[in-house]
């Protein structure tokens, strides 16, 4: 007889959907391979290149070896588990991945005389049978030149035994190789980046034509499966508690739990005093009146402001906010558990809902080794032992755009599904100096003006995240006939698909002048406005 554990393992996406496994060698583009495949409705997961195949509880339909910043011939270079070549499944090596395949089959890789970065013209080459490789199907006749993106210094010195050339560039005579008998392919360029014109077609060819993966990854199928999985996990009497913020991630996760177990899910909104203008009241109305979610609001704003007194370092702010949040949440959980024990649907609160997304998972497993902390993440890292709760992470396998698609599938209104994300520590980290009621007032009011103008200009859906930061810098300004010495605030707006990387939004100058004028005229204590146009990882955008 199957146990709950067996059923839960069976319903993991990689056991339900044909899955392409991406093994990450540390390339800045690795996550894009997974993203492109998901866009093609082909389920894909990313794991570090150190993954032992014997420890993998499922079998992928195919494997892609990513690029990486290493040289395969260096003693410290990472290498894939040789067992992957014994699985008898298709393997595609990209850049470093190509060199890894060649290294495994003869160690014929060396430093190139010329590095190749940027656009290159790729020529296709016929296989020994006279045909174009299936990797390049639907990409035009063999005479077609293809623009591809190169980023490498090393290259193959000669073909590995048993392989033939399927593509070349002027600087890379082995820009594409394939095994004569086995489904092993290697390409020196990056099909996952938009600069490679036919990159999506190539990835589709590998996944569907060569691996035979069915393109059936949709939010409709995932939604049905995940609701069933949660019901099985929680059981007929179990209860779940979870924090919500009104953001798309927590809202979608809460709605999914509500769809699975109804009022046995208890949503908690901790008002930490660091929310946007009118946010606590708005979230309460939205989740209860419009989505029917069982919501409990806790006003702990005074405690959070006291805990932040005198702190200016953003990492220390995060830790102070996160630590107090756990204390407040635990207090609320104990009170709700006592109530639940005597409710009509009596049952212990054994589970905690957490809105972990796939980019959070990638950050925690990506092959980079120990690195400097950019920021303390509020989702990955486990629970305090004292909570004695089991995690439920229904969004753990999804990218942000997939979460939005799931929200639409669950019937959540577009205004919520497309709401800009807001960091867990809230305005505490958008006030770049000591957090005080006065600085929070400036941040809230300026943020409200910025978002109002963005909406009025019809730009809200074009922008992925917009924010105002109170810098803490006091600057000289002239207002009317009076010289003032007041705060400078910085505007930031970014565009991104997956919230892994982001580019600054290019506003028209008239728009920025209008927003700046409103903020200076309407927000007391602010006399100057700047706009941050730097390209940054999205994680640095205000979260």
Short mmCIF file of C-alpha atoms in Angstrom, two decimals:
data_model
loop_
_atom_site.label_atom_id
_atom_site.label_comp_id
_atom_site.label_asym_id
_atom_site.label_seq_id
_atom_site.Cartn_x
_atom_site.Cartn_y
_atom_site.Cartn_z
CA UNK A 1 0.00 0.00 0.00
CA UNK A 2 1.38 3.44 -0.93
CA UNK A 3 2.19 5.79 1.95
CA UNK A 4 1.75 9.56 2.02
CA UNK A 5 5.48 9.88 1.46
CA UNK A 6 5.27 7.69 -1.64
CA UNK A 7 2.39 9.75 -3.01
CA UNK A 8 4.19 13.03 -2.36
CA UNK A 9 7.35 11.81 -4.08
CA UNK A 10 5.30 10.63 -7.06
CA UNK A 11 3.76 14.09 -7.44
CA UNK A 12 7.04 15.99 -7.53
CA UNK A 13 7.11 17.77 -10.93
CA UNK A 14 10.16 15.83 -12.14
CA UNK A 15 8.24 12.59 -11.59
CA UNK A 16 5.12 13.82 -13.37
CA UNK A 17 6.52 15.89 -16.25
CA UNK A 18 9.26 14.94 -18.68
CA UNK A 19 12.24 16.82 -17.24
CA UNK A 20 15.46 18.20 -18.70
CA UNK A 21 18.16 18.43 -16.03
CA UNK A 22 20.57 21.37 -16.24
CA UNK A 23 23.86 20.82 -14.42
CA UNK A 24 25.30 24.20 -13.43
CA UNK A 25 29.03 24.92 -13.74
CA UNK A 26 28.64 28.49 -12.49
CA UNK A 27 27.76 30.38 -15.66
CA UNK A 28 25.89 33.65 -15.31
CA UNK A 29 23.52 32.24 -17.95
CA UNK A 30 22.76 28.85 -16.36
CA UNK A 31 19.34 29.83 -15.03
CA UNK A 32 18.39 31.10 -18.50
CA UNK A 33 18.62 27.57 -19.91
CA UNK A 34 15.95 26.45 -17.44
CA UNK A 35 13.88 29.56 -18.16
CA UNK A 36 13.95 29.06 -21.94
CA UNK A 37 12.87 25.43 -21.60
CA UNK A 38 10.02 26.36 -19.24
CA UNK A 39 8.92 28.99 -21.79
CA UNK A 40 8.64 26.12 -24.28
CA UNK A 41 6.38 24.23 -21.80
CA UNK A 42 9.16 21.75 -21.10
CA UNK A 43 9.84 21.22 -17.41
CA UNK A 44 13.46 21.73 -16.39
CA UNK A 45 15.38 21.76 -13.12
CA UNK A 46 18.85 23.08 -12.31
CA UNK A 47 21.28 21.32 -9.98
CA UNK A 48 24.98 21.94 -9.28
CA UNK A 49 27.46 20.15 -11.52
CA UNK A 50 28.66 18.22 -8.45
CA UNK A 51 25.36 16.29 -8.31
CA UNK A 52 25.96 12.55 -7.93
CA UNK A 53 23.73 10.62 -10.27
CA UNK A 54 23.39 7.78 -7.75
CA UNK A 55 21.75 10.26 -5.35
CA UNK A 56 19.21 11.40 -7.92
CA UNK A 57 15.86 9.74 -7.18
CA UNK A 58 14.50 10.38 -10.69
CA UNK A 59 15.69 9.98 -14.25
CA UNK A 60 15.74 13.02 -16.56
CA UNK A 61 14.80 12.78 -20.22
CA UNK A 62 18.02 14.59 -21.05
CA UNK A 63 20.88 16.55 -19.47
CA UNK A 64 22.35 19.93 -20.38
CA UNK A 65 25.83 20.86 -19.11
CA UNK A 66 26.00 24.64 -18.66
CA UNK A 67 28.82 27.03 -19.34
CA UNK A 68 31.21 28.10 -16.60
CA UNK A 69 34.13 30.41 -15.86
CA UNK A 70 36.70 27.61 -15.55
CA UNK A 71 39.19 25.79 -17.78
CA UNK A 72 38.64 22.03 -17.83
CA UNK A 73 42.39 21.33 -17.84
CA UNK A 74 43.06 23.18 -14.57
CA UNK A 75 43.57 20.95 -11.51
CA UNK A 76 40.82 22.74 -9.58
CA UNK A 77 38.28 22.69 -12.42
CA UNK A 78 34.88 21.13 -11.64
CA UNK A 79 33.92 17.96 -13.46
CA UNK A 80 30.62 16.20 -13.87
CA UNK A 81 29.91 12.78 -12.36
CA UNK A 82 31.13 10.35 -15.09
CA UNK A 83 28.04 8.25 -14.39
CA UNK A 84 25.93 10.64 -16.47
CA UNK A 85 27.54 9.19 -19.59
CA UNK A 86 26.26 5.74 -18.58
CA UNK A 87 22.58 6.78 -18.39
CA UNK A 88 21.99 6.28 -22.11
CA UNK A 89 20.10 9.58 -22.34
CA UNK A 90 20.88 12.59 -24.57
CA UNK A 91 23.42 15.11 -23.27
CA UNK A 92 24.05 18.62 -24.60
CA UNK A 93 27.14 20.53 -23.52
CA UNK A 94 27.11 24.34 -23.80
CA UNK A 95 30.46 26.21 -23.90
CA UNK A 96 32.28 24.78 -20.85
CA UNK A 97 29.85 21.86 -21.13
CA UNK A 98 31.14 21.12 -24.65
CA UNK A 99 34.69 21.15 -23.34
CA UNK A 100 33.66 18.90 -20.44
CA UNK A 101 32.30 16.33 -22.89
CA UNK A 102 35.50 16.55 -24.96
CA UNK A 103 37.64 16.28 -21.80
CA UNK A 104 35.79 13.14 -20.77
CA UNK A 105 36.37 11.66 -24.22
CA UNK A 106 40.06 12.41 -24.70
CA UNK A 107 41.13 15.57 -22.82
CA UNK A 108 41.65 17.52 -26.06
CA UNK A 109 41.01 21.08 -24.84
CA UNK A 110 43.47 23.96 -24.79
CA UNK A 111 43.61 27.73 -24.37
CA UNK A 112 42.59 29.46 -27.57
CA UNK A 113 44.95 31.79 -29.39
CA UNK A 114 42.05 34.22 -29.77
CA UNK A 115 39.28 34.70 -27.28
CA UNK A 116 35.78 34.93 -28.68
CA UNK A 117 33.26 37.18 -26.92
CA UNK A 118 30.11 38.53 -28.52
CA UNK A 119 28.42 37.85 -31.84
CA UNK A 120 29.83 35.24 -34.21
CA UNK A 121 28.64 33.78 -37.52
CA UNK A 122 27.90 30.07 -37.28
CA UNK A 123 28.02 27.79 -40.31
CA UNK A 124 26.34 24.39 -40.20
CA UNK A 125 28.20 21.27 -41.29
CA UNK A 126 26.69 18.05 -42.63
CA UNK A 127 27.00 14.86 -40.60
CA UNK A 128 28.70 11.74 -42.07
CA UNK A 129 25.26 10.78 -43.45
CA UNK A 130 25.10 14.08 -45.35
CA UNK A 131 22.26 15.47 -43.22
CA UNK A 132 22.06 18.48 -40.90
CA UNK A 133 22.17 17.52 -37.25
CA UNK A 134 18.70 17.24 -35.62
CA UNK A 135 19.97 19.87 -33.19
CA UNK A 136 19.69 22.39 -36.05
CA UNK A 137 16.35 21.24 -37.50
CA UNK A 138 14.00 24.01 -38.71
CA UNK A 139 16.89 26.49 -38.79
CA UNK A 140 17.10 26.90 -42.55
CA UNK A 141 19.30 25.30 -45.23
CA UNK A 142 22.87 24.33 -44.54
CA UNK A 143 24.12 27.46 -46.31
CA UNK A 144 22.41 29.75 -43.78
CA UNK A 145 24.72 31.78 -41.54
CA UNK A 146 23.44 32.02 -37.96
CA UNK A 147 24.25 34.79 -35.48
CA UNK A 148 25.27 33.21 -32.15
CA UNK A 149 26.68 34.51 -28.88
CA UNK A 150 30.16 33.36 -27.91
CA UNK A 151 31.86 33.76 -24.54
CA UNK A 152 34.96 31.59 -24.32
CA UNK A 153 38.73 31.61 -24.22
CA UNK A 154 39.42 27.85 -24.45
CA UNK A 155 38.54 25.64 -27.40
CA UNK A 156 38.94 22.08 -28.67
CA UNK A 157 42.33 21.28 -30.15
CA UNK A 158 40.82 18.46 -32.23
CA UNK A 159 37.72 16.28 -32.36
CA UNK A 160 37.32 13.65 -29.62
CA UNK A 161 37.36 10.05 -30.91
CA UNK A 162 33.98 8.99 -32.29
CA UNK A 163 32.70 12.57 -32.82
CA UNK A 164 32.11 14.66 -35.93
CA UNK A 165 31.72 18.40 -36.55
CA UNK A 166 28.21 19.81 -36.96
CA UNK A 167 28.99 23.57 -36.89
CA UNK A 168 31.90 26.00 -37.19
CA UNK A 169 32.74 29.70 -36.79
CA UNK A 170 35.79 31.52 -38.21
CA UNK A 171 37.52 31.20 -34.83
CA UNK A 172 36.09 27.87 -33.66
CA UNK A 173 36.41 24.96 -36.11
CA UNK A 174 34.54 22.75 -33.61
CA UNK A 175 31.76 25.16 -32.61
CA UNK A 176 29.35 22.21 -32.70
CA UNK A 177 30.11 18.50 -32.35
CA UNK A 178 28.09 15.31 -32.10
CA UNK A 179 28.91 11.68 -31.38
CA UNK A 180 28.71 9.26 -34.32
CA UNK A 181 26.53 6.76 -32.44
CA UNK A 182 25.44 8.18 -29.09
CA UNK A 183 23.11 11.15 -28.42
CA UNK A 184 25.96 13.38 -27.22
CA UNK A 185 26.12 16.97 -28.50
CA UNK A 186 28.31 19.95 -27.73
CA UNK A 187 28.12 23.59 -28.83
CA UNK A 188 30.61 26.36 -28.08
CA UNK A 189 28.00 29.16 -28.17
CA UNK A 190 25.12 30.07 -25.81
CA UNK A 191 21.63 29.27 -27.21
CA UNK A 192 19.96 30.45 -24.00
CA UNK A 193 20.72 34.16 -24.54
CA UNK A 194 18.59 36.31 -26.85
CA UNK A 195 21.67 37.32 -28.87
CA UNK A 196 21.65 33.81 -30.40
CA UNK A 197 18.95 34.22 -33.05
CA UNK A 198 17.81 30.59 -33.28
CA UNK A 199 18.72 29.59 -29.74
CA UNK A 200 15.15 28.80 -28.68
CA UNK A 201 14.68 26.55 -31.73
CA UNK A 202 17.90 24.70 -30.88
CA UNK A 203 16.82 24.10 -27.28
CA UNK A 204 13.40 22.93 -28.47
CA UNK A 205 15.06 20.53 -30.91
CA UNK A 206 17.23 19.06 -28.18
CA UNK A 207 14.38 18.68 -25.68
CA UNK A 208 11.62 17.43 -27.98
CA UNK A 209 13.25 15.89 -31.09
CA UNK A 210 16.31 14.39 -29.45
CA UNK A 211 15.20 13.74 -25.85
CA UNK A 212 11.54 13.11 -26.69
CA UNK A 213 10.31 15.36 -23.86
CA UNK A 214 6.61 16.23 -24.06
CA UNK A 215 5.91 20.00 -23.93
CA UNK A 216 3.14 19.65 -21.33
CA UNK A 217 4.39 21.88 -18.51
CA UNK A 218 1.51 24.30 -17.90
CA UNK A 219 0.12 26.05 -14.85
CA UNK A 220 -3.23 24.33 -15.38
CA UNK A 221 -1.70 20.89 -14.87
CA UNK A 222 0.62 22.09 -12.12
CA UNK A 223 -2.23 23.78 -10.21
CA UNK A 224 -4.39 20.64 -10.13
CA UNK A 225 -1.44 18.50 -9.12
CA UNK A 226 -0.22 20.86 -6.38
CA UNK A 227 -3.66 21.23 -4.77
CA UNK A 228 -3.90 17.43 -4.62
CA UNK A 229 -0.36 17.20 -3.20
CA UNK A 230 -1.13 19.72 -0.42
CA UNK A 231 -4.33 17.89 0.53
CA UNK A 232 -2.42 14.63 0.77
CA UNK A 233 0.39 16.19 2.78
CA UNK A 234 -1.82 18.01 5.29
CA UNK A 235 -4.39 15.27 5.65
CA UNK A 236 -8.10 15.58 6.53
CA UNK A 237 -7.61 17.39 9.86
CA UNK A 238 -4.21 19.09 9.63
CA UNK A 239 -3.96 22.88 9.70
CA UNK A 240 -1.46 25.28 8.15
CA UNK A 241 -0.26 28.74 9.13
CA UNK A 242 1.49 31.15 6.81
CA UNK A 243 2.62 34.77 6.61
CA UNK A 244 1.19 37.01 3.88
CA UNK A 245 2.20 40.47 2.73
CA UNK A 246 -0.19 41.25 -0.10
CA UNK A 247 2.56 40.60 -2.65
CA UNK A 248 1.95 38.24 -5.55
CA UNK A 249 4.00 35.35 -4.12
CA UNK A 250 2.31 35.15 -0.72
CA UNK A 251 -1.11 35.90 -2.21
CA UNK A 252 -0.86 33.10 -4.79
CA UNK A 253 0.51 30.67 -2.19
CA UNK A 254 -2.30 31.58 0.24
CA UNK A 255 -4.99 31.20 -2.43
CA UNK A 256 -3.63 27.80 -3.43
CA UNK A 257 -3.68 26.63 0.21
CA UNK A 258 -7.21 27.99 0.61
CA UNK A 259 -8.26 26.08 -2.52
CA UNK A 260 -6.72 22.91 -1.07
CA UNK A 261 -7.87 22.96 2.58
CA UNK A 262 -10.22 25.95 3.00
CA UNK A 263 -10.42 27.55 6.48
CA UNK A 264 -7.82 25.14 7.87
CA UNK A 265 -5.26 27.55 6.38
CA UNK A 266 -4.57 30.52 8.67
CA UNK A 267 -2.96 33.53 6.97
CA UNK A 268 -1.12 36.01 9.19
CA UNK A 269 -0.28 39.59 8.22
CA UNK A 270 2.28 41.12 10.57
CA UNK A 271 2.02 44.91 10.33
CA UNK A 272 5.62 45.81 11.09
CA UNK A 273 5.14 49.52 10.52
CA UNK A 274 7.30 49.25 7.40
CA UNK A 275 4.52 48.73 4.87
CA UNK A 276 3.54 51.04 2.05
CA UNK A 277 0.81 53.67 2.32
CA UNK A 278 -2.52 52.08 3.34
CA UNK A 279 -1.16 48.60 2.71
CA UNK A 280 -2.36 46.76 5.83
CA UNK A 281 -5.99 47.81 5.30
CA UNK A 282 -5.80 47.07 1.56
CA UNK A 283 -4.36 43.59 2.06
CA UNK A 284 -6.99 42.79 4.69
CA UNK A 285 -9.84 43.75 2.38
CA UNK A 286 -8.38 41.98 -0.63
CA UNK A 287 -7.60 38.65 1.02
CA UNK A 288 -10.75 38.40 3.10
CA UNK A 289 -13.52 40.07 1.07
CA UNK A 290 -12.29 39.19 -2.42
CA UNK A 291 -10.39 35.91 -1.99
CA UNK A 292 -12.14 34.44 1.07
CA UNK A 293 -8.90 33.72 2.91
CA UNK A 294 -8.89 33.27 6.69
CA UNK A 295 -6.68 36.26 7.68
CA UNK A 296 -5.34 37.44 11.04
CA UNK A 297 -3.70 40.91 11.23
CA UNK A 298 -1.19 41.62 14.00
CA UNK A 299 -0.10 45.22 14.61
CA UNK A 300 3.49 45.05 15.87
CA UNK A 301 4.69 48.33 14.34
CA UNK A 302 5.84 49.86 17.64
CA UNK A 303 7.97 46.79 18.44
CA UNK A 304 9.68 46.85 15.04
CA UNK A 305 10.47 50.56 15.17
CA UNK A 306 11.96 50.10 18.63
CA UNK A 307 14.09 47.20 17.39
CA UNK A 308 15.45 49.29 14.51
CA UNK A 309 16.39 52.31 16.60
CA UNK A 310 19.99 53.36 15.91
CA UNK A 311 20.61 50.77 13.14
CA UNK A 312 21.81 51.97 9.73
CA UNK A 313 23.52 48.90 8.23
CA UNK A 314 21.02 47.19 5.84
CA UNK A 315 22.15 43.66 6.74
CA UNK A 316 21.72 44.38 10.45
CA UNK A 317 18.29 45.82 9.69
CA UNK A 318 17.32 42.63 7.89
CA UNK A 319 18.45 40.51 10.81
CA UNK A 320 16.64 42.67 13.36
CA UNK A 321 13.43 42.66 11.32
CA UNK A 322 13.68 38.95 10.55
CA UNK A 323 14.39 37.98 14.15
CA UNK A 324 11.50 40.00 15.56
CA UNK A 325 9.20 38.77 12.81
CA UNK A 326 9.84 35.18 13.89
CA UNK A 327 9.08 36.11 17.53
CA UNK A 328 5.81 37.82 16.60
CA UNK A 329 4.84 35.05 14.22
CA UNK A 330 5.52 32.35 16.84
CA UNK A 331 3.40 34.20 19.40
CA UNK A 332 0.56 34.42 16.88
CA UNK A 333 0.96 30.76 15.89
CA UNK A 334 0.64 29.64 19.51
CA UNK A 335 -2.53 31.72 19.96
CA UNK A 336 -4.04 30.39 16.75
CA UNK A 337 -3.10 26.81 17.66
CA UNK A 338 -4.98 27.16 20.94
CA UNK A 339 -8.03 28.45 19.06
CA UNK A 340 -7.78 25.76 16.40
CA UNK A 341 -7.76 22.98 18.99
CA UNK A 342 -11.33 23.95 19.98
CA UNK A 343 -12.65 24.85 16.50
CA UNK A 344 -15.18 22.81 14.46
CA UNK A 345 -12.26 21.64 12.30
CA UNK A 346 -10.08 20.78 15.27
CA UNK A 347 -6.57 19.68 14.39
CA UNK A 348 -3.01 20.63 15.21
CA UNK A 349 -1.22 23.38 13.27
CA UNK A 350 1.67 21.27 12.03
CA UNK A 351 2.64 23.09 8.84
CA UNK A 352 4.08 26.44 7.82
CA UNK A 353 3.42 27.88 4.36
CA UNK A 354 6.45 29.59 2.81
CA UNK A 355 6.56 31.41 -0.53
CA UNK A 356 9.94 30.17 -1.73
CA UNK A 357 10.40 30.60 -5.49
CA UNK A 358 12.75 28.76 -7.85
CA UNK A 359 15.20 31.71 -8.12
CA UNK A 360 15.56 31.48 -4.31
CA UNK A 361 16.42 27.80 -4.69
CA UNK A 362 18.88 28.51 -7.52
CA UNK A 363 20.64 31.14 -5.38
CA UNK A 364 21.08 28.57 -2.63
CA UNK A 365 22.34 25.68 -4.80
CA UNK A 366 24.16 27.44 -7.64
CA UNK A 367 27.71 26.20 -8.18
CA UNK A 368 29.71 29.15 -6.89
CA UNK A 369 30.96 27.93 -3.55
CA UNK A 370 30.99 30.13 -0.44
CA UNK A 371 30.53 33.76 -1.41
CA UNK A 372 30.07 37.15 0.15
CA UNK A 373 26.53 37.66 1.44
CA UNK A 374 24.68 40.07 -0.85
CA UNK A 375 21.66 39.97 1.40
CA UNK A 376 20.09 37.64 3.91
CA UNK A 377 17.24 35.91 2.14
CA UNK A 378 13.97 35.67 4.00
CA UNK A 379 12.79 32.45 2.33
CA UNK A 380 15.71 30.02 2.09
CA UNK A 381 17.47 28.72 5.16
CA UNK A 382 14.99 26.68 7.15
CA UNK A 383 13.02 27.31 10.31
CA UNK A 384 13.93 27.94 13.94
CA UNK A 385 13.95 24.56 15.68
CA UNK A 386 11.56 25.91 18.31
CA UNK A 387 8.74 26.24 15.78
CA UNK A 388 8.31 22.48 15.33
CA UNK A 389 6.52 23.00 12.03
CA UNK A 390 6.91 21.28 8.68
CA UNK A 391 7.39 23.44 5.60
CA UNK A 392 4.98 23.60 2.69
CA UNK A 393 6.49 25.39 -0.31
CA UNK A 394 3.99 25.10 -3.19
CA UNK A 395 5.80 27.69 -5.36
CA UNK A 396 9.28 26.27 -4.85
CA UNK A 397 9.60 25.03 -8.45
CA UNK A 398 8.26 28.20 -10.10
CA UNK A 399 9.76 31.37 -11.56
CA UNK A 400 8.01 34.69 -10.95
CA UNK A 401 6.19 34.74 -14.29
CA UNK A 402 4.96 31.20 -13.63
CA UNK A 403 3.66 32.31 -10.23
CA UNK A 404 1.67 35.03 -11.99
CA UNK A 405 0.28 32.51 -14.47
CA UNK A 406 -0.69 30.27 -11.55
CA UNK A 407 -2.40 33.23 -9.85
CA UNK A 408 -4.48 33.81 -12.97
CA UNK A 409 -5.32 30.11 -13.07
CA UNK A 410 -6.55 30.38 -9.45
CA UNK A 411 -8.82 33.29 -10.35
CA UNK A 412 -6.84 36.05 -8.63
CA UNK A 413 -7.58 39.48 -10.20
CA UNK A 414 -4.94 40.97 -12.53
CA UNK A 415 -4.39 43.94 -10.21
CA UNK A 416 -3.01 41.52 -7.61
CA UNK A 417 -1.28 39.14 -9.99
CA UNK A 418 0.71 41.97 -11.57
CA UNK A 419 1.41 43.89 -8.39
CA UNK A 420 5.05 44.93 -8.06
CA UNK A 421 7.01 42.90 -5.51
CA UNK A 422 7.84 44.38 -2.14
CA UNK A 423 10.74 43.16 0.05
CA UNK A 424 10.08 41.30 3.28
CA UNK A 425 11.88 43.93 5.40
CA UNK A 426 9.73 46.55 3.69
CA UNK A 427 10.59 50.23 3.91
CA UNK A 428 13.17 49.34 6.56
CA UNK A 429 15.69 48.79 3.77
CA UNK A 430 14.36 51.50 1.49
CA UNK A 431 15.18 54.01 4.18
CA UNK A 432 18.94 53.87 3.76
CA UNK A 433 19.66 55.61 7.04
CA UNK A 434 18.22 55.10 10.54
CA UNK A 435 14.52 54.21 10.35
CA UNK A 436 12.35 56.83 12.03
CA UNK A 437 8.63 57.67 11.73
CA UNK A 438 9.59 60.82 9.82
CA UNK A 439 11.75 58.96 7.27
CA UNK A 440 9.02 56.35 6.83
CA UNK A 441 6.48 59.10 6.16
CA UNK A 442 8.72 60.48 3.39
CA UNK A 443 9.27 57.03 1.88
CA UNK A 444 5.55 56.17 1.88
CA UNK A 445 4.39 59.47 0.42
CA UNK A 446 7.09 59.62 -2.29
CA UNK A 447 6.51 55.97 -3.20
CA UNK A 448 2.76 56.57 -3.53
CA UNK A 449 3.36 59.54 -5.88
CA UNK A 450 5.82 57.57 -8.03
CA UNK A 451 3.44 54.62 -8.42
CA UNK A 452 0.45 56.92 -9.07
CA UNK A 453 2.31 58.60 -11.92
CA UNK A 454 3.46 55.27 -13.34
CA UNK A 455 -0.13 54.03 -13.39
CA UNK A 456 -1.41 57.30 -14.86
CA UNK A 457 1.13 57.01 -17.69
CA UNK A 458 0.00 53.43 -18.44
CA UNK A 459 3.44 52.04 -17.60
CA UNK A 460 2.71 49.86 -14.57
CA UNK A 461 2.64 46.53 -16.46
CA UNK A 462 5.74 47.52 -18.47
CA UNK A 463 7.72 47.94 -15.24
CA UNK A 464 8.53 44.96 -13.03
CA UNK A 465 9.34 46.88 -9.86
CA UNK A 466 9.38 50.55 -8.88
CA UNK A 467 10.55 52.03 -5.62
CA UNK A 468 11.70 55.15 -3.80
CA UNK A 469 14.64 55.10 -1.41
CA UNK A 470 15.24 57.75 1.24
CA UNK A 471 19.00 58.15 1.03
CA UNK A 472 19.66 59.85 4.37
CA UNK A 473 21.73 62.45 2.52
CA UNK A 474 20.78 66.04 3.34
CA UNK A 475 21.38 68.40 0.43
CA UNK A 476 21.02 72.10 -0.21
CA UNK A 477 17.99 73.22 -2.20
CA UNK A 478 16.03 76.35 -2.94
CA UNK A 479 12.27 76.23 -2.50
CA UNK A 480 10.53 79.48 -3.35
CA UNK A 481 12.85 82.20 -2.09
CA UNK A 482 14.13 80.09 0.77
CA UNK A 483 17.35 78.08 1.03
CA UNK A 484 16.68 74.65 2.59
CA UNK A 485 18.77 71.72 3.79
CA UNK A 486 16.63 68.61 3.38
CA UNK A 487 16.53 64.99 2.24
CA UNK A 488 17.32 63.54 -1.19
CA UNK A 489 15.32 60.54 -2.40
CA UNK A 490 16.21 58.18 -5.24
CA UNK A 491 13.75 56.65 -7.69
CA UNK A 492 14.36 53.22 -9.23
CA UNK A 493 12.31 51.23 -11.74
CA UNK A 494 13.42 48.01 -13.41
CA UNK A 495 12.36 45.53 -16.06
CA UNK A 496 12.93 41.81 -15.64
CA UNK A 497 11.22 38.55 -16.56
CA UNK A 498 12.52 36.18 -13.91
CA UNK A 499 13.86 38.54 -11.20
CA UNK A 500 17.32 37.07 -11.56
CA UNK A 501 18.72 40.10 -13.40
CA UNK A 502 17.19 43.50 -14.16
CA UNK A 503 17.71 46.58 -16.30
CA UNK A 504 16.67 50.11 -15.41
CA UNK A 505 13.49 51.39 -17.09
CA UNK A 506 14.11 54.27 -19.52
CA UNK A 507 11.51 56.90 -18.69
CA UNK A 508 10.85 59.91 -20.88
CA UNK A 509 12.48 63.00 -19.39
CA UNK A 510 9.12 64.79 -19.07
CA UNK A 511 7.86 61.96 -16.86
CA UNK A 512 10.83 62.18 -14.49
CA UNK A 513 10.48 65.97 -14.29
CA UNK A 514 6.79 65.61 -13.40
CA UNK A 515 7.42 63.01 -10.70
CA UNK A 516 10.33 64.97 -9.24
CA UNK A 517 8.28 68.17 -9.09
CA UNK A 518 5.40 66.43 -7.33
CA UNK A 519 7.65 64.78 -4.73
CA UNK A 520 9.54 67.99 -3.93
CA UNK A 521 6.31 69.99 -3.72
CA UNK A 522 4.20 67.45 -1.84
CA UNK A 523 6.55 65.48 0.42
CA UNK A 524 7.60 67.62 3.33
CA UNK A 525 11.30 67.31 4.10
CA UNK A 526 12.43 66.33 0.58
CA UNK A 527 14.13 68.88 -1.66
CA UNK A 528 15.87 66.76 -4.32
CA UNK A 529 15.09 63.66 -6.42
CA UNK A 530 17.50 61.45 -8.38
CA UNK A 531 16.97 58.45 -10.68
CA UNK A 532 19.08 55.27 -10.42
CA UNK A 533 19.75 53.95 -13.92
CA UNK A 534 22.38 51.32 -13.12
CA UNK A 535 22.07 47.74 -14.40
CA UNK A 536 21.95 45.47 -11.39
CA UNK A 537 20.92 41.99 -10.30
CA UNK A 538 17.22 42.26 -9.50
CA UNK A 539 18.00 41.20 -5.95
CA UNK A 540 19.59 44.60 -5.46
CA UNK A 541 16.61 46.48 -6.82
CA UNK A 542 15.03 47.10 -3.47
CA UNK A 543 14.53 43.67 -1.98
#
